[in-house]
Structures are given as C-alpha cells and as structure tokens.
CSV table of C-alpha atoms in Angstrom, one decimal:
chain,number,residue,atom,x,y,z
A,1,MET,CA,291.8,20.1,-82.4
A,2,ASN,CA,288.3,20.1,-80.9
A,3,SER,CA,286.0,17.1,-80.4
A,4,HIS,CA,284.0,18.2,-83.5
A,5,ASP,CA,286.9,17.6,-85.8
A,6,LEU,CA,287.4,14.1,-84.3
A,7,SER,CA,283.9,13.0,-85.1
A,8,ILE,CA,284.0,13.6,-88.8
A,9,VAL,CA,284.9,10.6,-90.9
A,10,TYR,CA,285.5,11.5,-94.6
A,11,ASN,CA,284.2,9.1,-97.1
A,12,GLY,CA,286.5,8.6,-100.1
A,13,THR,CA,285.7,6.8,-103.4
A,14,ILE,CA,288.1,4.5,-105.1
A,15,ILE,CA,289.4,5.6,-108.5
A,16,GLU,CA,288.8,2.6,-110.7
A,17,GLU,CA,290.5,1.7,-114.0
A,18,ASP,CA,288.3,3.8,-116.2
A,19,GLU,CA,287.6,6.7,-113.8
A,20,LEU,CA,289.3,10.0,-114.5
A,21,THR,CA,288.4,12.2,-117.4
A,22,ILE,CA,291.2,14.2,-119.0
A,23,GLY,CA,290.0,17.3,-117.2
A,24,GLU,CA,290.2,15.6,-113.8
A,25,LEU,CA,293.6,14.2,-114.6
A,26,CYS,CA,294.8,17.7,-115.6
A,27,GLN,CA,293.5,19.1,-112.3
A,28,ALA,CA,295.0,16.3,-110.2
A,29,CYS,CA,298.4,16.9,-111.8
A,30,ASP,CA,298.0,20.7,-112.0
A,31,THR,CA,298.9,20.6,-115.7
A,32,ASN,CA,297.3,21.3,-119.0
A,33,THR,CA,295.6,19.2,-121.7
A,34,GLU,CA,298.4,19.4,-124.1
A,35,TRP,CA,300.8,17.9,-121.7
A,36,ILE,CA,298.4,15.0,-121.0
A,37,ILE,CA,297.9,14.4,-124.8
A,38,CYS,CA,301.7,14.3,-125.2
A,39,LEU,CA,301.9,11.6,-122.5
A,40,VAL,CA,299.2,9.6,-124.2
A,41,GLU,CA,300.9,10.0,-127.6
A,42,GLU,CA,304.2,8.8,-126.2
A,43,SER,CA,302.2,6.0,-124.6
A,44,ILE,CA,303.4,6.9,-121.1
A,45,ILE,CA,299.8,6.7,-120.0
A,46,GLU,CA,297.1,4.7,-121.7
A,47,PRO,CA,293.5,5.7,-121.4
A,48,HIS,CA,290.5,3.6,-121.9
A,49,GLY,CA,288.3,4.9,-124.8
A,50,ASN,CA,289.1,5.9,-128.4
A,51,GLU,CA,288.7,9.6,-128.6
A,52,ILE,CA,289.7,12.4,-126.3
A,53,HIS,CA,286.2,13.1,-125.0
A,54,SER,CA,285.7,9.5,-124.0
A,55,TRP,CA,289.2,9.0,-122.5
A,56,ARG,CA,289.2,7.6,-119.0
A,57,PHE,CA,292.3,7.2,-116.9
A,58,SER,CA,293.3,4.9,-114.0
A,59,SER,CA,295.1,5.4,-110.8
A,60,ALA,CA,298.2,4.0,-112.4
A,61,SER,CA,298.0,6.7,-115.0
A,62,LEU,CA,297.7,9.3,-112.3
A,63,VAL,CA,300.8,8.0,-110.6
A,64,ARG,CA,302.8,8.0,-113.9
A,65,ALA,CA,301.5,11.4,-115.0
A,66,LEU,CA,302.6,13.0,-111.6
A,67,SER,CA,306.0,11.3,-111.9
A,68,ALA,CA,306.4,12.5,-115.4
A,69,PHE,CA,305.5,16.0,-114.4
A,70,ARG,CA,308.1,16.0,-111.6
A,71,LEU,CA,310.8,14.4,-113.7
A,72,HIS,CA,310.4,17.0,-116.3
A,73,ARG,CA,310.3,19.9,-113.9
A,74,ASP,CA,313.1,18.8,-111.6
A,75,LEU,CA,315.5,17.0,-114.0
A,76,GLY,CA,314.6,18.6,-117.3
A,77,ILE,CA,314.0,15.2,-118.9
A,78,ASN,CA,312.3,15.2,-122.2
A,79,ILE,CA,309.2,13.1,-123.0
A,80,ALA,CA,311.0,10.2,-124.5
A,81,GLY,CA,313.4,10.1,-121.6
A,82,ILE,CA,310.5,10.2,-119.1
A,83,ALA,CA,308.9,7.2,-120.9
A,84,LEU,CA,312.1,5.2,-120.6
A,85,VAL,CA,312.6,6.1,-116.9
A,86,LEU,CA,309.1,5.2,-116.0
A,87,ASP,CA,309.2,1.9,-117.9
A,88,LEU,CA,312.5,0.9,-116.3
A,89,ARG,CA,311.2,1.9,-112.9
A,90,GLU,CA,308.2,-0.3,-113.4
A,91,GLU,CA,310.4,-3.2,-114.4
A,92,ILE,CA,312.5,-2.8,-111.3
A,93,GLU,CA,309.3,-2.7,-109.2
A,94,ASN,CA,308.0,-5.9,-110.8
A,95,LEU,CA,311.3,-7.6,-110.2
A,96,GLN,CA,311.3,-6.5,-106.6
A,97,THR,CA,307.8,-7.9,-106.2
A,98,GLN,CA,308.9,-11.2,-107.6
A,99,ILE,CA,311.9,-11.3,-105.3
A,100,SER,CA,309.7,-10.7,-102.3
A,101,LEU,CA,307.5,-13.5,-103.4
A,102,MET,CA,310.3,-16.0,-103.9
A,103,GLY,CA,311.6,-18.2,-101.1
A,104,VAL,CA,311.0,-15.7,-98.4
A,105,ASN,CA,308.0,-15.9,-96.2
A,106,GLY,CA,306.0,-13.0,-94.9
A,107,ASN,CA,308.2,-12.2,-91.8
A,108,GLY,CA,311.3,-12.1,-93.9
A,109,HIS,CA,312.7,-15.6,-92.8
A,110,LYS,CA,314.1,-17.8,-95.5
A,111,LEU,CA,312.2,-21.0,-95.7
A,112,VAL,CA,314.9,-23.5,-94.7
A,113,SER,CA,314.7,-26.3,-92.1
A,114,LYS,CA,316.6,-25.9,-88.9
B,1,MET,CA,317.7,26.1,-85.6
B,2,GLU,CA,320.2,23.9,-87.3
B,3,PHE,CA,323.0,25.2,-89.5
B,4,LYS,CA,322.9,23.8,-93.0
B,5,ASP,CA,326.2,23.4,-94.8
B,6,TYR,CA,325.0,23.8,-98.3
B,7,TYR,CA,328.4,23.0,-99.7
B,8,LYS,CA,328.6,19.7,-97.8
B,9,ILE,CA,325.0,18.8,-98.9
B,10,MET,CA,326.1,19.3,-102.5
B,11,GLY,CA,329.4,17.5,-102.0
B,12,LEU,CA,331.3,20.7,-102.9
B,13,THR,CA,334.1,22.7,-101.5
B,14,ARG,CA,333.8,26.5,-101.0
B,15,ASP,CA,335.9,27.3,-104.0
B,16,ALA,CA,333.5,25.4,-106.4
B,17,SER,CA,332.7,27.3,-109.6
B,18,GLN,CA,329.2,28.0,-110.6
B,19,ASP,CA,329.6,25.3,-113.2
B,20,ASP,CA,330.6,22.8,-110.5
B,21,VAL,CA,327.5,23.8,-108.5
B,22,LYS,CA,325.3,23.1,-111.6
B,23,ARG,CA,327.0,19.8,-112.4
B,24,SER,CA,326.8,18.6,-108.9
B,25,TYR,CA,323.2,19.5,-108.7
B,26,LYS,CA,322.3,17.6,-111.9
B,27,LYS,CA,324.2,14.5,-110.7
B,28,LEU,CA,322.7,14.4,-107.2
B,29,ALA,CA,319.2,15.3,-108.4
B,30,ARG,CA,319.2,12.2,-110.6
B,31,LYS,CA,320.4,10.1,-107.6
B,32,PHE,CA,317.9,11.4,-105.1
B,33,HIS,CA,314.9,12.2,-107.2
B,34,PRO,CA,312.0,10.5,-105.4
B,35,ASP,CA,310.5,9.2,-108.6
B,36,VAL,CA,313.7,7.3,-109.4
B,37,SER,CA,315.6,6.8,-106.2
B,38,LYS,CA,315.0,3.7,-104.1
B,39,GLU,CA,316.7,5.3,-101.1
B,40,LEU,CA,314.4,5.5,-98.1
B,41,ASP,CA,314.9,9.2,-97.3
B,42,ALA,CA,315.1,10.2,-101.0
B,43,GLU,CA,312.4,12.8,-100.7
B,44,ALA,CA,314.0,14.6,-97.7
B,45,LYS,CA,317.4,14.5,-99.4
B,46,PHE,CA,316.1,15.8,-102.6
B,47,LYS,CA,314.4,18.7,-100.8
B,48,GLU,CA,317.6,19.5,-99.0
B,49,LEU,CA,319.5,19.4,-102.2
B,50,GLY,CA,317.0,21.7,-103.9
B,51,GLU,CA,317.5,24.2,-101.1
B,52,ALA,CA,321.3,24.0,-101.2
B,53,TYR,CA,321.1,24.6,-105.0
B,54,GLU,CA,318.7,27.5,-104.6
B,55,VAL,CA,321.3,29.3,-102.5
B,56,LEU,CA,324.6,28.3,-104.2
B,57,LYS,CA,323.4,28.8,-107.8
B,58,ASP,CA,322.5,32.4,-107.0
B,59,PRO,CA,325.6,34.5,-106.7
B,60,GLU,CA,323.9,37.0,-104.3
B,61,LYS,CA,322.6,34.3,-101.9
B,62,ARG,CA,325.8,32.4,-102.2
B,63,ALA,CA,327.9,35.4,-101.2
B,64,ALA,CA,325.6,36.1,-98.2
B,65,PHE,CA,325.9,32.4,-97.2
B,66,ASP,CA,329.7,32.6,-97.5
B,67,GLN,CA,329.7,35.6,-95.2
B,68,LEU,CA,328.5,33.4,-92.3
B,69,GLY,CA,332.0,32.0,-92.2
B,70,VAL,CA,333.5,28.6,-92.4
B,71,ASN,CA,333.3,27.5,-88.8
B,72,TRP,CA,329.8,26.3,-88.8
B,73,LYS,CA,329.2,22.6,-89.0
B,74,ASN,CA,326.2,20.9,-90.6
B,75,GLY,CA,323.5,20.3,-88.0
B,76,GLN,CA,325.1,22.7,-85.4
B,77,ASP,CA,322.7,25.0,-83.5
B,78,PHE,CA,322.7,28.3,-85.4
B,79,LYS,CA,321.6,31.9,-84.8
B,80,PRO,CA,322.3,34.4,-87.5
B,81,PRO,CA,324.6,37.2,-86.3
B,82,PRO,CA,322.9,40.6,-86.1
B,83,ASN,CA,322.8,42.5,-89.4
B,84,TRP,CA,324.5,39.6,-91.1
B,85,ASP,CA,322.7,40.4,-94.3
B,86,GLU,CA,323.4,44.1,-94.4
B,87,GLY,CA,324.4,45.3,-97.8
B,88,PHE,CA,322.9,42.4,-99.6
B,89,GLU,CA,320.0,42.8,-101.9
B,90,PHE,CA,317.9,39.8,-102.7
B,91,LYS,CA,315.9,40.1,-105.8
B,92,GLY,CA,313.5,37.5,-104.7
B,93,GLY,CA,314.0,35.7,-108.0
B,94,GLY,CA,315.3,32.2,-108.5
B,95,PHE,CA,312.8,30.5,-106.3
B,96,ASN,CA,311.4,27.3,-107.5
B,97,ASN,CA,308.2,28.5,-109.0
B,98,ASN,CA,305.8,25.8,-107.8
B,99,GLY,CA,303.2,28.0,-106.3
B,100,GLY,CA,305.6,29.7,-103.9
B,101,ASN,CA,304.6,27.0,-101.4
B,102,THR,CA,307.8,25.0,-101.2
B,103,ALA,CA,308.8,24.3,-97.6
B,104,TYR,CA,312.4,25.3,-97.0
B,105,SER,CA,314.1,24.6,-93.7
B,106,ASP,CA,313.9,27.1,-90.9
B,107,PHE,CA,317.5,27.9,-91.5
B,108,PHE,CA,316.8,28.9,-95.1
B,109,GLU,CA,313.7,30.8,-94.1
B,110,GLN,CA,315.6,32.8,-91.5
B,111,LEU,CA,318.3,33.7,-93.9
B,112,PHE,CA,316.4,34.3,-97.2
B,113,GLY,CA,312.8,33.8,-96.4
B,114,GLN,CA,311.5,37.3,-95.7
B,115,ALA,CA,313.5,38.9,-98.5
B,116,GLY,CA,312.7,36.2,-101.0
B,117,ARG,CA,308.9,36.1,-100.8
B,118,GLN,CA,306.2,38.4,-101.7
B,119,PRO,CA,303.9,38.6,-98.6
B,120,GLY,CA,300.4,37.6,-99.2
B,121,ASP,CA,301.0,37.1,-102.9
B,122,ARG,CA,298.3,34.5,-103.3
B,123,HIS,CA,295.7,36.5,-101.5
B,124,ARG,CA,295.9,39.6,-103.6
B,125,GLN,CA,294.0,38.0,-106.5
B,126,SER,CA,290.3,38.8,-106.4
B,127,PHE,CA,289.1,36.3,-109.1
B,128,GLN,CA,287.6,33.0,-108.3
B,129,GLU,CA,289.7,29.9,-108.9
B,130,ARG,CA,289.2,26.3,-107.9
B,131,GLY,CA,291.7,25.1,-105.4
B,132,GLN,CA,294.5,22.8,-106.4
B,133,ASP,CA,294.2,19.1,-105.9
B,134,SER,CA,296.5,17.7,-103.3
B,135,HIS,CA,298.2,14.3,-102.9
B,136,ALA,CA,299.3,12.1,-100.0
B,137,LYS,CA,300.1,8.5,-99.4
B,138,ILE,CA,298.2,6.4,-96.9
B,139,HIS,CA,299.5,3.0,-95.5
B,140,ILE,CA,296.8,0.5,-94.7
B,141,ASP,CA,296.7,-3.1,-93.6
B,142,LEU,CA,295.6,-5.8,-95.9
B,143,GLU,CA,292.7,-6.5,-93.6
B,144,ALA,CA,291.3,-3.0,-94.2
B,145,SER,CA,290.8,-3.8,-97.9
B,146,PHE,CA,288.7,-6.9,-96.9
B,147,GLN,CA,286.7,-5.4,-94.1
B,148,GLY,CA,286.8,-1.7,-94.7
B,149,ALA,CA,288.3,0.5,-92.0
B,150,THR,CA,288.5,4.0,-90.7
B,151,GLN,CA,292.0,5.4,-90.5
B,152,ASN,CA,293.5,8.7,-89.4
B,153,ILE,CA,296.0,10.5,-91.6
B,154,THR,CA,298.0,13.6,-90.7
B,155,LEU,CA,298.6,15.9,-93.6
B,156,SER,CA,301.3,18.5,-93.6
B,157,THR,CA,300.8,21.5,-95.9
B,158,PRO,CA,303.1,24.4,-96.2
B,159,GLU,CA,301.3,27.7,-96.0
B,160,VAL,CA,302.6,31.2,-96.5
B,161,ASP,CA,301.5,33.6,-93.8
B,162,ALA,CA,301.0,37.3,-94.0
B,163,GLN,CA,304.6,38.0,-93.3
B,164,GLY,CA,305.8,35.8,-96.0
B,165,HIS,CA,307.0,33.0,-93.7
B,166,VAL,CA,306.2,29.4,-94.7
B,167,GLN,CA,304.7,27.4,-91.9
B,168,ILE,CA,303.8,23.8,-91.9
B,169,LYS,CA,300.1,23.3,-91.0
B,170,HIS,CA,299.2,19.8,-89.7
B,171,ARG,CA,295.7,18.5,-90.1
B,172,THR,CA,294.4,15.1,-89.1
B,173,LEU,CA,291.6,13.5,-91.1
B,174,SER,CA,289.6,10.4,-90.3
B,175,VAL,CA,289.3,8.6,-93.6
B,176,LYS,CA,287.0,5.7,-94.4
B,177,ILE,CA,289.0,3.1,-96.3
B,178,PRO,CA,286.5,1.6,-98.8
B,179,LYS,CA,286.4,-2.2,-99.2
B,180,GLY,CA,288.3,-3.7,-102.1
B,181,VAL,CA,291.0,-1.1,-102.5
B,182,LYS,CA,294.3,-2.3,-103.8
B,183,PRO,CA,297.9,-1.0,-103.7
B,184,GLY,CA,298.6,1.8,-106.1
B,185,GLN,CA,294.9,2.9,-106.3
B,186,HIS,CA,293.8,6.2,-105.1
B,187,ILE,CA,290.9,7.3,-102.9
B,188,ARG,CA,289.5,10.6,-103.8
B,189,LEU,CA,288.1,12.9,-101.1
B,190,THR,CA,286.1,15.6,-102.8
B,191,GLY,CA,286.7,19.1,-101.6
B,192,GLN,CA,289.5,18.1,-99.2
B,193,GLY,CA,292.4,19.6,-101.3
B,194,ASN,CA,293.6,23.1,-101.3
B,195,PRO,CA,291.0,25.8,-100.6
B,196,GLY,CA,289.8,27.8,-103.7
B,197,LEU,CA,290.5,31.4,-104.3
B,198,GLY,CA,287.6,33.9,-103.9
B,199,ASN,CA,284.4,31.8,-103.9
B,200,GLY,CA,286.1,29.0,-105.9
B,201,GLN,CA,285.5,25.5,-104.7
B,202,ALA,CA,288.2,23.6,-102.9
B,203,GLY,CA,290.3,21.0,-104.8
B,204,ASP,CA,290.2,17.3,-104.2
B,205,LEU,CA,292.5,15.2,-102.0
B,206,PHE,CA,294.0,12.1,-103.6
B,207,LEU,CA,295.2,9.4,-101.3
B,208,GLU,CA,297.5,6.9,-102.8
B,209,ILE,CA,297.1,3.5,-101.2
B,210,GLU,CA,300.1,1.5,-100.0
B,211,PHE,CA,299.9,-1.7,-98.0
B,212,ASN,CA,301.9,-2.3,-94.9
B,213,ASN,CA,304.0,-5.5,-95.1
B,214,HIS,CA,302.0,-8.4,-93.8
B,215,LEU,CA,303.3,-11.2,-91.6
B,216,LEU,CA,301.9,-13.9,-93.9
B,217,TYR,CA,300.8,-12.5,-97.2
B,218,ARG,CA,302.3,-10.7,-100.1
B,219,VAL,CA,300.1,-8.6,-102.4
B,220,ALA,CA,300.7,-8.0,-106.1
B,221,ASP,CA,298.0,-6.0,-107.9
B,222,GLY,CA,294.8,-7.6,-106.6
B,223,ASP,CA,296.3,-11.0,-106.0
B,224,ILE,CA,297.5,-12.3,-102.7
B,225,PHE,CA,300.4,-14.8,-102.3
B,226,LEU,CA,301.1,-17.1,-99.4
B,227,ASN,CA,304.2,-19.2,-99.1
B,228,LEU,CA,303.2,-22.6,-97.7
B,229,PRO,CA,306.0,-24.8,-96.3
B,230,ILE,CA,305.2,-28.5,-96.9
B,231,THR,CA,307.0,-31.7,-96.2
B,232,PRO,CA,308.6,-33.8,-99.0
B,233,TRP,CA,306.0,-36.6,-98.4
B,234,GLU,CA,303.1,-34.1,-98.5
B,235,ALA,CA,304.4,-32.9,-101.9
B,236,ALA,CA,305.0,-36.4,-103.2
B,237,LEU,CA,301.9,-38.2,-101.9
B,238,GLY,CA,299.4,-35.3,-101.9
B,239,ALA,CA,297.8,-34.0,-98.8
B,240,LYS,CA,295.0,-31.9,-97.3
B,241,ILE,CA,296.3,-29.0,-95.4
B,242,LYS,CA,294.7,-26.2,-93.4
B,243,VAL,CA,295.7,-22.9,-94.9
B,244,PRO,CA,295.1,-19.4,-93.6
B,245,THR,CA,293.5,-16.9,-95.9
B,246,PRO,CA,292.4,-13.3,-95.0
B,247,GLU,CA,288.9,-14.6,-94.8
B,248,GLY,CA,289.7,-17.6,-92.5
B,249,PHE,CA,291.1,-21.1,-92.7
B,250,ILE,CA,290.4,-23.3,-95.7
B,251,ASP,CA,291.2,-27.0,-96.4
B,252,LEU,CA,293.6,-27.0,-99.4
B,253,LYS,CA,294.2,-30.2,-101.4
B,254,ILE,CA,297.8,-30.5,-102.4
B,255,PRO,CA,298.0,-32.7,-105.5
B,256,ALA,CA,300.4,-35.7,-105.5
B,257,ASN,CA,303.8,-35.1,-107.1
B,258,SER,CA,303.7,-31.3,-106.5
B,259,LYS,CA,306.9,-29.5,-107.3
B,260,GLN,CA,308.8,-26.9,-105.4
B,261,GLY,CA,307.6,-23.4,-106.1
B,262,SER,CA,304.4,-24.5,-107.8
B,263,LYS,CA,301.4,-22.2,-107.3
B,264,LEU,CA,297.9,-23.3,-106.4
B,265,ARG,CA,295.3,-20.8,-107.4
B,266,LEU,CA,292.1,-20.1,-105.4
B,267,LYS,CA,290.1,-18.1,-107.9
B,268,GLY,CA,288.4,-14.9,-106.6
B,269,ARG,CA,289.9,-15.2,-103.1
B,270,GLY,CA,292.3,-12.3,-103.5
B,271,LEU,CA,291.5,-8.7,-102.7
B,272,PRO,CA,287.8,-8.0,-103.1
B,273,THR,CA,288.4,-5.4,-105.9
B,274,ARG,CA,285.9,-4.6,-108.6
B,275,GLU,CA,287.2,-7.7,-110.4
B,276,PRO,CA,288.3,-9.8,-107.4
B,277,GLY,CA,291.9,-11.0,-107.4
B,278,ASP,CA,293.1,-14.5,-106.8
B,279,PHE,CA,294.7,-16.2,-103.8
B,280,PHE,CA,297.9,-18.1,-104.6
B,281,VAL,CA,299.5,-20.7,-102.4
B,282,VAL,CA,303.2,-21.1,-103.3
B,283,LEU,CA,304.5,-24.5,-102.3
B,284,GLN,CA,307.8,-24.5,-100.5
B,285,ILE,CA,309.2,-28.0,-99.9
B,286,VAL,CA,311.2,-28.1,-96.7
B,287,LEU,CA,313.6,-31.0,-96.2
B,288,PRO,CA,314.0,-32.5,-92.7
B,289,LEU,CA,317.5,-32.7,-91.4
B,290,ALA,CA,319.1,-36.1,-91.1
B,291,ASP,CA,319.9,-35.4,-87.5
B,292,SER,CA,319.0,-38.7,-85.9
B,293,GLU,CA,319.6,-42.4,-86.7
B,294,SER,CA,316.1,-43.0,-87.8
B,295,ALA,CA,316.1,-40.0,-90.1
B,296,LYS,CA,319.3,-41.2,-91.6
B,297,THR,CA,317.8,-44.6,-92.2
B,298,ALA,CA,314.8,-43.1,-93.8
B,299,TYR,CA,317.1,-41.1,-96.3
B,300,ARG,CA,319.2,-44.2,-96.9
B,301,ASN,CA,316.0,-46.2,-97.7
B,302,MET,CA,315.0,-43.5,-100.2
B,303,GLN,CA,318.5,-43.7,-101.8
B,304,GLU,CA,318.2,-47.5,-102.1
B,305,GLN,CA,314.6,-47.6,-103.2
B,306,LEU,CA,314.4,-44.7,-105.6
B,307,ASP,CA,316.2,-44.5,-109.0
B,308,PHE,CA,316.5,-40.8,-108.8
B,309,ASN,CA,319.1,-38.6,-110.5
B,310,PRO,CA,318.3,-34.9,-110.8
B,311,ARG,CA,321.6,-34.2,-112.6
B,312,LYS,CA,321.0,-36.4,-115.6
B,313,TYR,CA,321.1,-33.5,-118.0
B,314,LEU,CA,324.6,-32.5,-116.8
B,315,GLU,CA,326.1,-35.8,-117.7
B,316,GLY,CA,326.4,-35.2,-121.4
C-alpha cells in the first residue's frame, strides 16, 4: 500500500428506514424483482409505501433479504420456512438483548454486593 | 498446506454411502449455517463443510481424494504426491455456482482447483455490466455514533487469476462513520463494491454496523441502557445521583420508593439517530452485607420498625 491509499477517507451514507428502492435492494442482494416481491408477499420484509414503485426498504430488510437468499440457496428452505426461521431468529436475538440488559452490568459482573 | 480430512469434517467414515454424505451435509448445514447458528466460528465451519461436501458428493472427486490414502490427519502438513491425480478426469461441474468466486482452502485448490475452474471465465465477456454490490460488517464503538469517527476496515475478496486459482485480495479502506448510526444499519459506499465488466460502473459496498460491547452501556435499537447500582435508602427515600451518559455526567433524580429494575427514561439522550433514541437508567438495588455489629443493628431496627412481609401472597 502506498501513502496515497492511506490518505483517502471514504464517506459513507447511512441507509435509513425508507431508503432503498426495490431496484437497489435487488442489486444489493444480487437477486431479481420477483424474489423480492415474494418476500414482501410473505411479509418477510415490509417496505414503506403502498405500491411497488414507491416501496422503500430499510437496513433491516436488507439483512433479512440477504439471509433469506442464503437460507434458500444453502439449505433449500422454501419461502414459508424462511419466514419462520427469520422470525424465530429475531425472537432469540430480542431475548438475548433482554438477558444482556438484565442484572448484569456492562463489564459482565453480576450486580451483587460483596 | 494443511491436509483436510473431509470425512472427519462431515462426521463420516470412509465407507459412508452417497446417501450418508447427503444426509450428513443437510444436518450439519442446518447446524452451522451462519444465518441460523449462534456458534462463533459458524461461518468458517460452514465453508469447510461446503468444501467437504463439494468433494464427497462428487464420485470423481471423492475417488481422487480416497486415493490420497488413509494415513493423513486433519491439519497435518500436506504435499500432494506427484501425478496423484493421473487418470482422473474432473468435469469441472458441481461447483457452487455463486459467481465462481467461492474461496476454497489451499488444500482444495491444490487438488481440484486447476481442473475445476475455467480460467479467466469472467473476463471473456465483452458486454458492459455493473459490478456486484458487496457486503461486510464493521464493528464500531458507541462513541463513534455520537461523535463520528474514521475507521479502517480490511476487506478480503476472493479473486480468480488468469490460471484459474483463487486468491484472497486484501484491501484496507478508511471509512468515515457518520454520526447517529445504530446497530444493524448499513453504511453505503458508492462505487466501492466489485468492479464492473467492460465500462460498467462498480457496485456499492454495504457495511453493516455492529457495536463493540461497551463497559457501561448496552444498546438496543437506538436506545441506550445503563444499569445503575443504588442503595436501599436511595431507592426508598429518593436521591440525586451523578450518572454517566455518553455525552457527559448528569444529575439524575431518583424518585422516592423506587423499585428494583425500574427504568428511568431520559428522552432523546440515546443514539443521535434520525429520530434520536432514549437513554434508560435501570435501577439495581444493592443490599449491604450485615458484616458488622452496627450493620446488624441497623437491619434489626428495620425488622422491628417496619411491618413488611413480601410473601403475603404465598400464605393463602
């Protein structure tokens, strides 16, 4: 790497709740519109906006769509199965967050007196 | 180069049938799939499994692998014997068809790489095509979301060279972390994904934000939580306590008769996202030990003075 590379700082933009169009989501997941529409119909991802041209997707949709694609490709799970897997995973993640918030402080010590 | 025992990776013996191979793959794939598994090295294990399956499910590759003999141990230093693959014809089929860019281990590449890939496949095309978007995760500190920061990230991309070998290219980017980003969100870097074909433009790079564990705070969505240990008398009588927040100390009023685990909300003091999150102080009442005569007296006084029975509902 030369010093020129080091000096470049790339500016990114945050993807907000109502950011990605269906075209951008397709590109980001390297998939086609039909697949994305299937995901929406199964309510695996939920866009803002009423009709397909005004649909806008969030970061969370991007994460779920990518997972859905991999689960289908790698494990051959059908669309209903994917929805179930992702919902259960989300529930587990929520429970884990709650556990981490309960009774244990930041550095992992239980809050008890000594 | 390390020897990979594909049978061991798949939990099989050498006499496993093709059906066994398939069943074992399905079972382990569910266990280690990175989108389902909570195991730390799930991604690496899933890759290894995919590679093992790639070889064992294909009778030609499996026979070639079997020919290496049974004396090799997983992880052992390995050099293929000369002309080991003589008489085998690999059709080059059966590869995971995800762009031909899957990174297999050196071991796999050495055995099946050259025969299995079409050299320069992707470069033969003369039409224009936009490059694929690529994805990576970036771990940031909570403070970066408050102040903004510049952080380096090293990306590893498998690339197929002219001889058909896959090589991992490393590239380090300095990325500006915008203020107000929260876990699970993405930062998009336009044009930093895979290069386009012909004159096609490059794809975008999506960085998924994860937060490093913080010594004091927990983050859930845009909200920040702090566990605050307090004394029983602070909880009972109320108090004013100095409390840290990512933006500095504040004086927090604890209301009288606060209960264990109750949350005090400081609106808009969470992550500075587009709609700012809240800051929650979770009260943790800590009991002092009765480890001195005066402490014991204090507890005995409480016992005498307070008509307190927390188990009334158990008494039927």
